[in-house]
PDB file of C-alpha atoms in Angstrom:
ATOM      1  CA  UNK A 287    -116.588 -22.603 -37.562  1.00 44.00           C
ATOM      2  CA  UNK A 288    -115.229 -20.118 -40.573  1.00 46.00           C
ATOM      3  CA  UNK A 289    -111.495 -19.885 -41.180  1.00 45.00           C
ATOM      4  CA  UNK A 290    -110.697 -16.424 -42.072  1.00 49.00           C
ATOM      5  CA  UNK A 291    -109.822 -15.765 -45.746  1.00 49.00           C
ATOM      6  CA  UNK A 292    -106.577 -14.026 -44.475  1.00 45.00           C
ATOM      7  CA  UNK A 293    -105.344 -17.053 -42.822  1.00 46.00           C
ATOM      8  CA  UNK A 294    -106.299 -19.587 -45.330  1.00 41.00           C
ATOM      9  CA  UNK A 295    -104.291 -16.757 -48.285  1.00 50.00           C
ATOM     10  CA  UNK A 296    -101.068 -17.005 -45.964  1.00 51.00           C
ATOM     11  CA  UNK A 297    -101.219 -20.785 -45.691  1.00 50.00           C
ATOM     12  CA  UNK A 298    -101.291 -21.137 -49.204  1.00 45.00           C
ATOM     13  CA  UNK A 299     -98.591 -18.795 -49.982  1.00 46.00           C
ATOM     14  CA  UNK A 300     -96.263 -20.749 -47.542  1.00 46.00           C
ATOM     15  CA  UNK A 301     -97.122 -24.110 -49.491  1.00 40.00           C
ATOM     16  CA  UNK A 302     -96.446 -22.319 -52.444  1.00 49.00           C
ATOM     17  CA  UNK A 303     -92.756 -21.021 -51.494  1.00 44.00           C
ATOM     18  CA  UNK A 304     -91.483 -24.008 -49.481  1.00 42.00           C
ATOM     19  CA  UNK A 305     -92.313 -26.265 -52.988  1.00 45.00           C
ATOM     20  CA  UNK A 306     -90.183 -23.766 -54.299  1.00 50.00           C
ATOM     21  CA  UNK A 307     -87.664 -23.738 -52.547  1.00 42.00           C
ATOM     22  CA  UNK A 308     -87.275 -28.104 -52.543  1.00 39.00           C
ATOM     23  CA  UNK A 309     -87.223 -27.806 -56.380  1.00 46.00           C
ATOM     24  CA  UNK A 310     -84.638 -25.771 -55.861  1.00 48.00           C
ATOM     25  CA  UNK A 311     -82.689 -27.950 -53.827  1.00 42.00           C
ATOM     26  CA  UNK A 312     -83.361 -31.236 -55.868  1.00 41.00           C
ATOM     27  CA  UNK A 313     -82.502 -29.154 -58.834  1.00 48.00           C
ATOM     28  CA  UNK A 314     -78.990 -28.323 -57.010  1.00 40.00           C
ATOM     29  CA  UNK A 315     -78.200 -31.579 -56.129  1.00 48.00           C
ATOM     30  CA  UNK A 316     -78.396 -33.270 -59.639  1.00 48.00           C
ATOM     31  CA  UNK A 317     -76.443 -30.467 -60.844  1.00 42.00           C
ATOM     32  CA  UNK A 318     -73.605 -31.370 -58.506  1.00 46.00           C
ATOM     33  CA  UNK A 319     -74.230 -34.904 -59.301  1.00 44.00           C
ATOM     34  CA  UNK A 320     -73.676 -34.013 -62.788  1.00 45.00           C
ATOM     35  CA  UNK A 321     -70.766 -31.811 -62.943  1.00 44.00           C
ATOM     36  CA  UNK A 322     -68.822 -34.647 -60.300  1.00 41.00           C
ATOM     37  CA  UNK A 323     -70.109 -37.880 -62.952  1.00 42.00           C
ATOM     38  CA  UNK A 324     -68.811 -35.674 -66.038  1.00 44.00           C
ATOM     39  CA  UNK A 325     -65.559 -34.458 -64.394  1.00 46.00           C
ATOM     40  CA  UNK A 326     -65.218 -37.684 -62.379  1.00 49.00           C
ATOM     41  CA  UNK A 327     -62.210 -38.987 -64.630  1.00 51.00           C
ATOM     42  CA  UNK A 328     -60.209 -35.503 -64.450  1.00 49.00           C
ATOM     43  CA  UNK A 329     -60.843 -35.463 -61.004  1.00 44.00           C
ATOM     44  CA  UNK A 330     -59.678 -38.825 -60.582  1.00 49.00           C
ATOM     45  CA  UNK A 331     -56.433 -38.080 -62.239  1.00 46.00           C
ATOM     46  CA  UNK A 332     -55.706 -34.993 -60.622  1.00 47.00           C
ATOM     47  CA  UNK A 333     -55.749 -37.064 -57.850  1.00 44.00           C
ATOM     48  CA  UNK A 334     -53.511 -39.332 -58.357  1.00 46.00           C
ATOM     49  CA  UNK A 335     -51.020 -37.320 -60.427  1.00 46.00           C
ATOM     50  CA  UNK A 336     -51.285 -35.830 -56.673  1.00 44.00           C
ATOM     51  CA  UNK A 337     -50.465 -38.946 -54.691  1.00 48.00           C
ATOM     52  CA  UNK A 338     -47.464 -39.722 -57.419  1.00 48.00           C
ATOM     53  CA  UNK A 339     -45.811 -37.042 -56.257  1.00 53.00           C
ATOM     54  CA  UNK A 340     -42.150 -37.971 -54.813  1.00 55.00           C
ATOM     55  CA  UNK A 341     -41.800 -37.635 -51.196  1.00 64.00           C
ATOM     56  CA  UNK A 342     -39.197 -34.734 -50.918  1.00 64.00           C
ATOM     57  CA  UNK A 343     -36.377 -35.859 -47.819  1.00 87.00           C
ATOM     58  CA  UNK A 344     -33.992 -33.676 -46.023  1.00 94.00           C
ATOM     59  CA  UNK A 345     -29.784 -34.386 -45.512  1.00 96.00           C
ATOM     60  CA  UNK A 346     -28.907 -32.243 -42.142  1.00 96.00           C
ATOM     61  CA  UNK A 347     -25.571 -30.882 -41.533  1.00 95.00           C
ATOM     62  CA  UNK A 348     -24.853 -33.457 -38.466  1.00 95.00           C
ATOM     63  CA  UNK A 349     -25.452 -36.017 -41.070  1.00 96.00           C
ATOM     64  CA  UNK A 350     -22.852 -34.822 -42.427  1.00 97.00           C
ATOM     65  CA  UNK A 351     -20.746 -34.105 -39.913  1.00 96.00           C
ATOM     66  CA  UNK A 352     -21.004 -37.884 -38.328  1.00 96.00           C
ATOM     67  CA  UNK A 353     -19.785 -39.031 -41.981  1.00 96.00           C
ATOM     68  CA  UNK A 354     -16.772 -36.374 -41.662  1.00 96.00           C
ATOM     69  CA  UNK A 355     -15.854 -37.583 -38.456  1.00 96.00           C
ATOM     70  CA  UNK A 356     -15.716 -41.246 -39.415  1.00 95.00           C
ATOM     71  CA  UNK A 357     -13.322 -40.556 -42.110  1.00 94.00           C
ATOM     72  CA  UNK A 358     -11.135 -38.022 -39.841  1.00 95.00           C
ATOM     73  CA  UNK A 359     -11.258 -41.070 -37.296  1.00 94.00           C
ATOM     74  CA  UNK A 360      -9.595 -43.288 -39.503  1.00 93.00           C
ATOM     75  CA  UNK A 361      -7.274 -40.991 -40.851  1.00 92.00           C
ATOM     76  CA  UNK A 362      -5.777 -40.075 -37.617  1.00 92.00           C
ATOM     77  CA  UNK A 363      -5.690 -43.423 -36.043  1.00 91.00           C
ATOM     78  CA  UNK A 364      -3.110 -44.006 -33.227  1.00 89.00           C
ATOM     79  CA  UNK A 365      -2.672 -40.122 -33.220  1.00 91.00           C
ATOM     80  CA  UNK A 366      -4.559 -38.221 -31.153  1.00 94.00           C
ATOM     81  CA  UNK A 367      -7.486 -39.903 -28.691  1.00 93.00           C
ATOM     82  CA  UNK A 368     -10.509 -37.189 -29.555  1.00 95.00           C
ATOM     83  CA  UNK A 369     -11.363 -35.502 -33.117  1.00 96.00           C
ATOM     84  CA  UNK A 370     -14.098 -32.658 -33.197  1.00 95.00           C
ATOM     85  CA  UNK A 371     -15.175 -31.728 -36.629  1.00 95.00           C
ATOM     86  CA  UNK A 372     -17.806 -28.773 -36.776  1.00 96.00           C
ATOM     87  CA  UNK A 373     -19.936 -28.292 -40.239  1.00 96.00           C
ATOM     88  CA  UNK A 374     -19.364 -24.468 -41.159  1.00 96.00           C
ATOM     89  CA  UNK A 375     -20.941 -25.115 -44.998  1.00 96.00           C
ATOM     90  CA  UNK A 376     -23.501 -26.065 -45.653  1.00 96.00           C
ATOM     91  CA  UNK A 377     -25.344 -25.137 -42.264  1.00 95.00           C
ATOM     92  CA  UNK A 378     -29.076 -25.497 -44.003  1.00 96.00           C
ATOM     93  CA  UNK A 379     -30.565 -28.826 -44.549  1.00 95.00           C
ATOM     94  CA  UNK A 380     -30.922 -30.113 -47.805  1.00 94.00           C
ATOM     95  CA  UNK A 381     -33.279 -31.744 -49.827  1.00 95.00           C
ATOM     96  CA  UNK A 382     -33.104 -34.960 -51.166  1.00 95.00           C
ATOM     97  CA  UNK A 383     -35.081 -37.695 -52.824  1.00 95.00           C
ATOM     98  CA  UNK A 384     -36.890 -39.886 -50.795  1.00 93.00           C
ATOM     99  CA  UNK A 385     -35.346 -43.361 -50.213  1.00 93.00           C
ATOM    100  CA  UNK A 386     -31.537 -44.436 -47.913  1.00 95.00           C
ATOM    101  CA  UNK A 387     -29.129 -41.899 -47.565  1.00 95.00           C
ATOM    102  CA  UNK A 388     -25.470 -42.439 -48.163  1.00 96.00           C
ATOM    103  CA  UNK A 389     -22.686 -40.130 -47.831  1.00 97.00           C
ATOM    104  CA  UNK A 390     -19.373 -41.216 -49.341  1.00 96.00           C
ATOM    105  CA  UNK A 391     -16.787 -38.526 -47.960  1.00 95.00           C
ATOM    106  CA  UNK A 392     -13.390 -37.849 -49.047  1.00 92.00           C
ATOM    107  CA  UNK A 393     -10.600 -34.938 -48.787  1.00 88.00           C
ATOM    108  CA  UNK A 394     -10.474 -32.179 -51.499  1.00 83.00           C
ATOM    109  CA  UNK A 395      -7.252 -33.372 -53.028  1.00 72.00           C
ATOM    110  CA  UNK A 396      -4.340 -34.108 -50.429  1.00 69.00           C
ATOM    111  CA  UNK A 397      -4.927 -31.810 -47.388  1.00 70.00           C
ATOM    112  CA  UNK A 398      -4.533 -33.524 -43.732  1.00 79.00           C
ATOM    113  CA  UNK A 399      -3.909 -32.482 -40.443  1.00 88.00           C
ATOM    114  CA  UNK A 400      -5.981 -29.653 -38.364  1.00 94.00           C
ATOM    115  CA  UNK A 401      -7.865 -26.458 -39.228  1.00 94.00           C
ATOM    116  CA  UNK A 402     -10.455 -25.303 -41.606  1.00 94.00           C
ATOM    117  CA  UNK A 403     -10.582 -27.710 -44.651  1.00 94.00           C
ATOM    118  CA  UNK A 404     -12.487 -28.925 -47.333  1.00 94.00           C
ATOM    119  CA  UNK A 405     -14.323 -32.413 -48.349  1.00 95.00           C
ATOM    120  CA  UNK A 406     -15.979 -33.859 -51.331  1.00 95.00           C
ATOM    121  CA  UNK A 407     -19.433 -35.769 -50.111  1.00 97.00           C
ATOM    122  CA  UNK A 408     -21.242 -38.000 -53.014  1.00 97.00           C
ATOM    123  CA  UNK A 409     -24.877 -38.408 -52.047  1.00 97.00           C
ATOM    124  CA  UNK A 410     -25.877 -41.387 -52.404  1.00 97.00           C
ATOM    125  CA  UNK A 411     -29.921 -42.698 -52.367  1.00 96.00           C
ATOM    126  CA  UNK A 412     -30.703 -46.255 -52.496  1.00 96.00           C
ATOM    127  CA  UNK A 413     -26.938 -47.091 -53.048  1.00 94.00           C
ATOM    128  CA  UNK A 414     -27.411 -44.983 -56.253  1.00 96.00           C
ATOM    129  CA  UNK A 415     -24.990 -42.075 -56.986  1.00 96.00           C
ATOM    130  CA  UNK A 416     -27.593 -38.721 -56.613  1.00 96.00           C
ATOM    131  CA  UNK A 417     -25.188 -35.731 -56.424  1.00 96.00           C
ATOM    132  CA  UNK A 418     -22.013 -34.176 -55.144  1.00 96.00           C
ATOM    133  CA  UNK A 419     -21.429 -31.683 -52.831  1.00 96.00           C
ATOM    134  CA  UNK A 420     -18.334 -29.770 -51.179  1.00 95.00           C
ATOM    135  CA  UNK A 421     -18.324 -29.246 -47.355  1.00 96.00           C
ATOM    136  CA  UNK A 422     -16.228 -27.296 -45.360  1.00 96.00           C
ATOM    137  CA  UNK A 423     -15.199 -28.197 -41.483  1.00 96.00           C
ATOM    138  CA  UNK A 424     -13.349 -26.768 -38.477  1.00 96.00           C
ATOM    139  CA  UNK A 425     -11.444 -29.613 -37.490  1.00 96.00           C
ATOM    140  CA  UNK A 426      -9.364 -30.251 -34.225  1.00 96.00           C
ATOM    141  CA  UNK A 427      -8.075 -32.865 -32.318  1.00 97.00           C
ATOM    142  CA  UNK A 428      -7.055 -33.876 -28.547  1.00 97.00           C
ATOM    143  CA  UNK A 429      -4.038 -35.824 -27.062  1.00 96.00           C
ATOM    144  CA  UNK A 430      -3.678 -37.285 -23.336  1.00 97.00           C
ATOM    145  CA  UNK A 431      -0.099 -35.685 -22.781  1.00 97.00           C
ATOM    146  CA  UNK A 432       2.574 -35.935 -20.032  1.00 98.00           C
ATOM    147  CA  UNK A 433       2.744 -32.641 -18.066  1.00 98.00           C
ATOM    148  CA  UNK A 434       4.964 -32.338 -14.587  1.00 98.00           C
ATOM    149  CA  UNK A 435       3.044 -32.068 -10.910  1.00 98.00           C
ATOM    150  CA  UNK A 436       5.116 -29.257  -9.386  1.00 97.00           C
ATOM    151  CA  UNK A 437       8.133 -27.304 -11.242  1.00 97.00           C
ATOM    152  CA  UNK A 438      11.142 -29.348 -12.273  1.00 97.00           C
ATOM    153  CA  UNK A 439      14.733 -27.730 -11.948  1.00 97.00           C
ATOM    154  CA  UNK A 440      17.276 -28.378 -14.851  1.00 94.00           C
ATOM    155  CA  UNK A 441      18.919 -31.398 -14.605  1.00 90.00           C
ATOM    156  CA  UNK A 442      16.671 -32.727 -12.033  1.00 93.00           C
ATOM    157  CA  UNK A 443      15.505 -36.692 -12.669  1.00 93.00           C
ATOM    158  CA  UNK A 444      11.526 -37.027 -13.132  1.00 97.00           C
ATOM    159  CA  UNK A 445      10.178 -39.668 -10.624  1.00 96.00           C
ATOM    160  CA  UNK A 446       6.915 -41.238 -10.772  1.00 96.00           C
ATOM    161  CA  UNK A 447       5.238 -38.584  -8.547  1.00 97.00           C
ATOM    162  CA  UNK A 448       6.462 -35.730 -10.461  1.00 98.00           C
ATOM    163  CA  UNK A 449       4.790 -36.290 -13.782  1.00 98.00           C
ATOM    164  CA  UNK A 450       1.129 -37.560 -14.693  1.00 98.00           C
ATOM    165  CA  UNK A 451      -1.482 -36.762 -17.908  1.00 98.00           C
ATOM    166  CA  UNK A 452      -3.758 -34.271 -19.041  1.00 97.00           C
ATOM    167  CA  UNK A 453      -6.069 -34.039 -22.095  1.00 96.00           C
ATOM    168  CA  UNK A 454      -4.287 -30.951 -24.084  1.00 95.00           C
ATOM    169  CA  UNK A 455      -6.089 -29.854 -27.647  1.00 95.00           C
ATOM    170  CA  UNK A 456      -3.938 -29.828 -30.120  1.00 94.00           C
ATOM    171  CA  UNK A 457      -2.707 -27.286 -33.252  1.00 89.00           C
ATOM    172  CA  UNK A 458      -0.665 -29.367 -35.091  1.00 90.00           C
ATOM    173  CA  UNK A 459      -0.415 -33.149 -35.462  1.00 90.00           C
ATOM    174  CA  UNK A 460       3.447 -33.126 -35.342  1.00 89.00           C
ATOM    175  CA  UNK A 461       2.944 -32.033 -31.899  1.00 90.00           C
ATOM    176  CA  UNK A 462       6.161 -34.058 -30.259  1.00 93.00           C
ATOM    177  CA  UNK A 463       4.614 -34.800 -26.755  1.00 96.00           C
ATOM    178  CA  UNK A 464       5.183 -37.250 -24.685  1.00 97.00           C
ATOM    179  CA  UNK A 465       2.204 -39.255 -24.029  1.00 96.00           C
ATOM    180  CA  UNK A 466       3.493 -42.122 -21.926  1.00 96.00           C
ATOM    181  CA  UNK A 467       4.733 -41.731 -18.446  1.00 97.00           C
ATOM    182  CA  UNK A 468       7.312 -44.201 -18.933  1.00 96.00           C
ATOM    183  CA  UNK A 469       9.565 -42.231 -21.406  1.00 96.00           C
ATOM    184  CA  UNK A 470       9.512 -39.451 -18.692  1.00 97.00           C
ATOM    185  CA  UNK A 471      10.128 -41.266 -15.785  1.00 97.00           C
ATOM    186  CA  UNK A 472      14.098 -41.660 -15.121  1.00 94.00           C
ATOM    187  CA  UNK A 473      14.862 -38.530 -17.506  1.00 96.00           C
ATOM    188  CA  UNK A 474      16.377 -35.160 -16.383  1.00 95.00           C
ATOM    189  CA  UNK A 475      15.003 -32.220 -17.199  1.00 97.00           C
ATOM    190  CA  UNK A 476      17.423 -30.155 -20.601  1.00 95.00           C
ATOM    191  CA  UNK A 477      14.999 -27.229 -19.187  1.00 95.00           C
ATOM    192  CA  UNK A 478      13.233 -26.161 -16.100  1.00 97.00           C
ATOM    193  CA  UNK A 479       9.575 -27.365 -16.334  1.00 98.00           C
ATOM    194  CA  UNK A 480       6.869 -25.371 -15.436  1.00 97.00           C
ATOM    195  CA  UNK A 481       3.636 -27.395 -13.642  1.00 97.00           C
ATOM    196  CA  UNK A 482       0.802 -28.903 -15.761  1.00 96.00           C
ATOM    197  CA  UNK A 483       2.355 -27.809 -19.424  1.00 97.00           C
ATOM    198  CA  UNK A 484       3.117 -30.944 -21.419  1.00 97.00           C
ATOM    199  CA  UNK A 485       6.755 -31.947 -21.967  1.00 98.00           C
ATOM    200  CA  UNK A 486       7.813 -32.181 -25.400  1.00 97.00           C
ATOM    201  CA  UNK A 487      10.540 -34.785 -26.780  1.00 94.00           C
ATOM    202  CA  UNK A 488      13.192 -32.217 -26.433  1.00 95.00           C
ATOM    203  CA  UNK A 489      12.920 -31.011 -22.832  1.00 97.00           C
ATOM    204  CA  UNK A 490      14.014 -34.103 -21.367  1.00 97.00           C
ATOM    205  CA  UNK A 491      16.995 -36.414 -21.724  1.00 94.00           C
ATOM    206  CA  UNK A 492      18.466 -39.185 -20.329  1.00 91.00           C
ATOM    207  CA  UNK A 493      20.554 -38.590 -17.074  1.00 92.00           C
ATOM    208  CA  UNK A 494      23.686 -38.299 -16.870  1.00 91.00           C
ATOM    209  CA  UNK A 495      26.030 -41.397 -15.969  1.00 93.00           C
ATOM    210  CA  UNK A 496      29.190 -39.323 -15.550  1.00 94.00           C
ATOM    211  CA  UNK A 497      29.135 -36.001 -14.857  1.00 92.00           C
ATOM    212  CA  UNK A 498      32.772 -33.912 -15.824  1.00 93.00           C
ATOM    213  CA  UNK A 499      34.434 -33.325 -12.852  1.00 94.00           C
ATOM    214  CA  UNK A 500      32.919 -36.833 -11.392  1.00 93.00           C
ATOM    215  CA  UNK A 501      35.674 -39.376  -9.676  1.00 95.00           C
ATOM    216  CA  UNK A 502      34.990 -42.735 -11.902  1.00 96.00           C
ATOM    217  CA  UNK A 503      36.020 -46.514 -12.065  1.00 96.00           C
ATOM    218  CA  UNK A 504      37.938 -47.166 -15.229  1.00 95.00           C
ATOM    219  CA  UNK A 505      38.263 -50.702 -15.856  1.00 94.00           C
ATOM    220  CA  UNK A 506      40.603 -51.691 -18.510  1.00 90.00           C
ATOM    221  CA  UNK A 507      39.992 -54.619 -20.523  1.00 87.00           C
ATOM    222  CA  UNK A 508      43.119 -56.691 -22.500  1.00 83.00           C
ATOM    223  CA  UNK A 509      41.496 -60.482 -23.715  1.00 79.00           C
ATOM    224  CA  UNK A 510      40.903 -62.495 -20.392  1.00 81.00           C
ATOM    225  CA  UNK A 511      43.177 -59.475 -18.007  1.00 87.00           C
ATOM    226  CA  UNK A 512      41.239 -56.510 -16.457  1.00 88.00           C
ATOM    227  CA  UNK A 513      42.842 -53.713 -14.096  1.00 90.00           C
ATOM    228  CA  UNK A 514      40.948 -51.438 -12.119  1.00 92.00           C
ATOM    229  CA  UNK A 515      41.952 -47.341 -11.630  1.00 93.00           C
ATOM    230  CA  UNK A 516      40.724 -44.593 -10.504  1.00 95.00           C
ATOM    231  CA  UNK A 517      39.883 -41.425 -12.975  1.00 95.00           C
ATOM    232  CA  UNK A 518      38.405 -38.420 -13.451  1.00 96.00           C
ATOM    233  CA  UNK A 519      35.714 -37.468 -15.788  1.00 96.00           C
ATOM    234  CA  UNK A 520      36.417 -34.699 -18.296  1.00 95.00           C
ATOM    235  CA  UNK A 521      33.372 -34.283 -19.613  1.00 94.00           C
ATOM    236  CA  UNK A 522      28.973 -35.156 -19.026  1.00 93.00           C
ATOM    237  CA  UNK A 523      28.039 -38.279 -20.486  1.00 93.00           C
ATOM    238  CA  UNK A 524      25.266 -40.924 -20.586  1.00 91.00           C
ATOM    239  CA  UNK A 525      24.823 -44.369 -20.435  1.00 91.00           C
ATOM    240  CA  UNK A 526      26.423 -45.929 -23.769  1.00 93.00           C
ATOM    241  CA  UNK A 527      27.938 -43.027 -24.686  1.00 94.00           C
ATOM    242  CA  UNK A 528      32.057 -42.475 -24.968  1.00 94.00           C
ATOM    243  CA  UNK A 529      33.677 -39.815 -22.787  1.00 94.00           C
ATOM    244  CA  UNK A 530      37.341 -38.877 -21.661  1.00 95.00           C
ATOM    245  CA  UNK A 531      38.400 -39.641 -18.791  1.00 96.00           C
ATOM    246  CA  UNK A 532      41.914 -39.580 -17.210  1.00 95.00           C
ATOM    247  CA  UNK A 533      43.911 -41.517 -14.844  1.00 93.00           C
ATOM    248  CA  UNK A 534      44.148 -40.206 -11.187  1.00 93.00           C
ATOM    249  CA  UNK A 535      47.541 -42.071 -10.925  1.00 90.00           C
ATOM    250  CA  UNK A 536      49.332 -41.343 -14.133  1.00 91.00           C
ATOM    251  CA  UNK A 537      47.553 -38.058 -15.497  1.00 90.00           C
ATOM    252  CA  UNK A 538      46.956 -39.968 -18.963  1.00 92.00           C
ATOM    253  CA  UNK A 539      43.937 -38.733 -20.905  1.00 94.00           C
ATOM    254  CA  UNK A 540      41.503 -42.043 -22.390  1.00 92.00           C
ATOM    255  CA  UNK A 541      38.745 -42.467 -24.159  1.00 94.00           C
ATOM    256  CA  UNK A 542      36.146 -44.667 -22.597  1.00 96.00           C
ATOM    257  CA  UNK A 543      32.825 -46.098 -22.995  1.00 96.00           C
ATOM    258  CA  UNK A 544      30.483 -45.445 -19.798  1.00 96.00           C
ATOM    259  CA  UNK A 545      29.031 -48.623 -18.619  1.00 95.00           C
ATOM    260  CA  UNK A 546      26.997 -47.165 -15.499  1.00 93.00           C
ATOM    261  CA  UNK A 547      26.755 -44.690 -12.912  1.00 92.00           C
ATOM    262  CA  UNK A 548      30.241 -43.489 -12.253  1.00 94.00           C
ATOM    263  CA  UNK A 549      32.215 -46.519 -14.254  1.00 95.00           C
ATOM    264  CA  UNK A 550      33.985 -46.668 -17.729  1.00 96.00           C
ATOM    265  CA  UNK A 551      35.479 -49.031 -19.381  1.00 94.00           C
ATOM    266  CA  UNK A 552      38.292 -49.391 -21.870  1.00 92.00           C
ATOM    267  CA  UNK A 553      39.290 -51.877 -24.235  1.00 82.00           C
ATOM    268  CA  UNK A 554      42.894 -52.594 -25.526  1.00 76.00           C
TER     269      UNK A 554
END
């Protein structure tokens, strides 16, 4: 059987192009080989100068904030029961070196109390002193005060019933509320008291023992003698304090310390 020349020419020309075309390929790879074995220190380097890079960490503003709060909580201790402190610079994270965080927060200079201020906060990484920032804070504060249950007429005594407590947020740390119960309870109102807004020291008093006008007990008091009369108040008083009062019988004015409700007593 005869192969035809044309088939046996294209056979050969295949063979001749796929040799090629591995020489090629062989050639290629020991070039690569080459350039990677006579860079291969560089390279190596570059690397690593790579991996030495420091690792880059971030300080977020509630970071922050947490720290401020701590601080604000021990400054206003026995104050107020609830602080609230809102970041309002920086509000972008940070960066920082890589390693612990610390923040050592203090006040810019002697400002206290509410509001908008201003803090100092060291940076600390590692327990080692990095950097120092300023931060600035809206803070306020909350207080569980004594407010009335229904509307309290002047002069009228607070019971139990009529008074109980409400979380009010304050503006000022010298707020004079009452937050106990138990220095309302007992007092008369100086002013009418509207329902659920917090009584402050000077709306409310102690009651009156004597009232002016009021028929009272004098007792008068000479060493180991007392006498007994009746009087009449010339004036409101409380409990402890001195009043005039004058005798029913005689119509002579005396000054007398009120020992209870509707009873002086004088001492000679």
């Amino acid at each position: 059987m005869t192969v035809p020349r044309v088939y046996v020419q294209s056979m050969l020309l295949a063979v001749m192009c796929l040799g090629q075309f591995v020489t090629e390929a062989v050639s290629l790879q020991e070039a690569q080989a080459t350039s990677i074995a006579e860079s291969g220190p560089e390279y190596r380097a570059g690397m690593k100068r790579s991996e030495s890079r420091p690792t880059v960490h971030q300080l977020h503003p509630d970071q922050i904030q947490r720290s401020l709060l701590q601080v604000l909580e021990r400054e206003m201790a026995g104050k107020v029961q609830a602080i609230h402190a809102v970041v309002v610079d920086p509000l972008d994270p940070m960066k920082v070196p890589a390693g612990h965080i610390g923040l050592k927060v203090s006040p810019n200079g002697v400002e206290e109390g509410l509001g908008r201020r201003a803090f100092h906060v060291q940076i600390n990484i590692n327990g080692e002193q990095w950097q120092t920032i300023s931060a600035i804070a809206d803070v306020s504060a909350s207080i569980d005060a004594v407010v009335p249950t229904r509307v309290i007429q002047i002069d009228s005594l607070l019971e139990a019933e009529d008074v109980t407590l409400h979380r009010i947020k304050l503006t000022d740390l010298d707020h004079q509320l009452i937050t106990n119960v138990k220095d309302a309870i007992g007092k008369s109102a100086v002013r009418p008291l509207q329902t659920n807004n917090p009584i402050r020291l000077g709306m409310i008093k102690k009651p009156y023992a004597v009232r002016k006008g009021d028929r009272v007990s004098i007792e008068a008091r000479h060493g180991g003698l007392s006498i007994q009369v009746v009087g009449l108040a010339r004036s409101n008083g409380e409990l402890g304090q001195t009043t005039t009062v004058a005798n029913v019988d005689s119509g002579k004015e005396l000054r007398a310390k009120i020992v209870g409700p509707g009873a002086v007593r004088v001492e000679f």
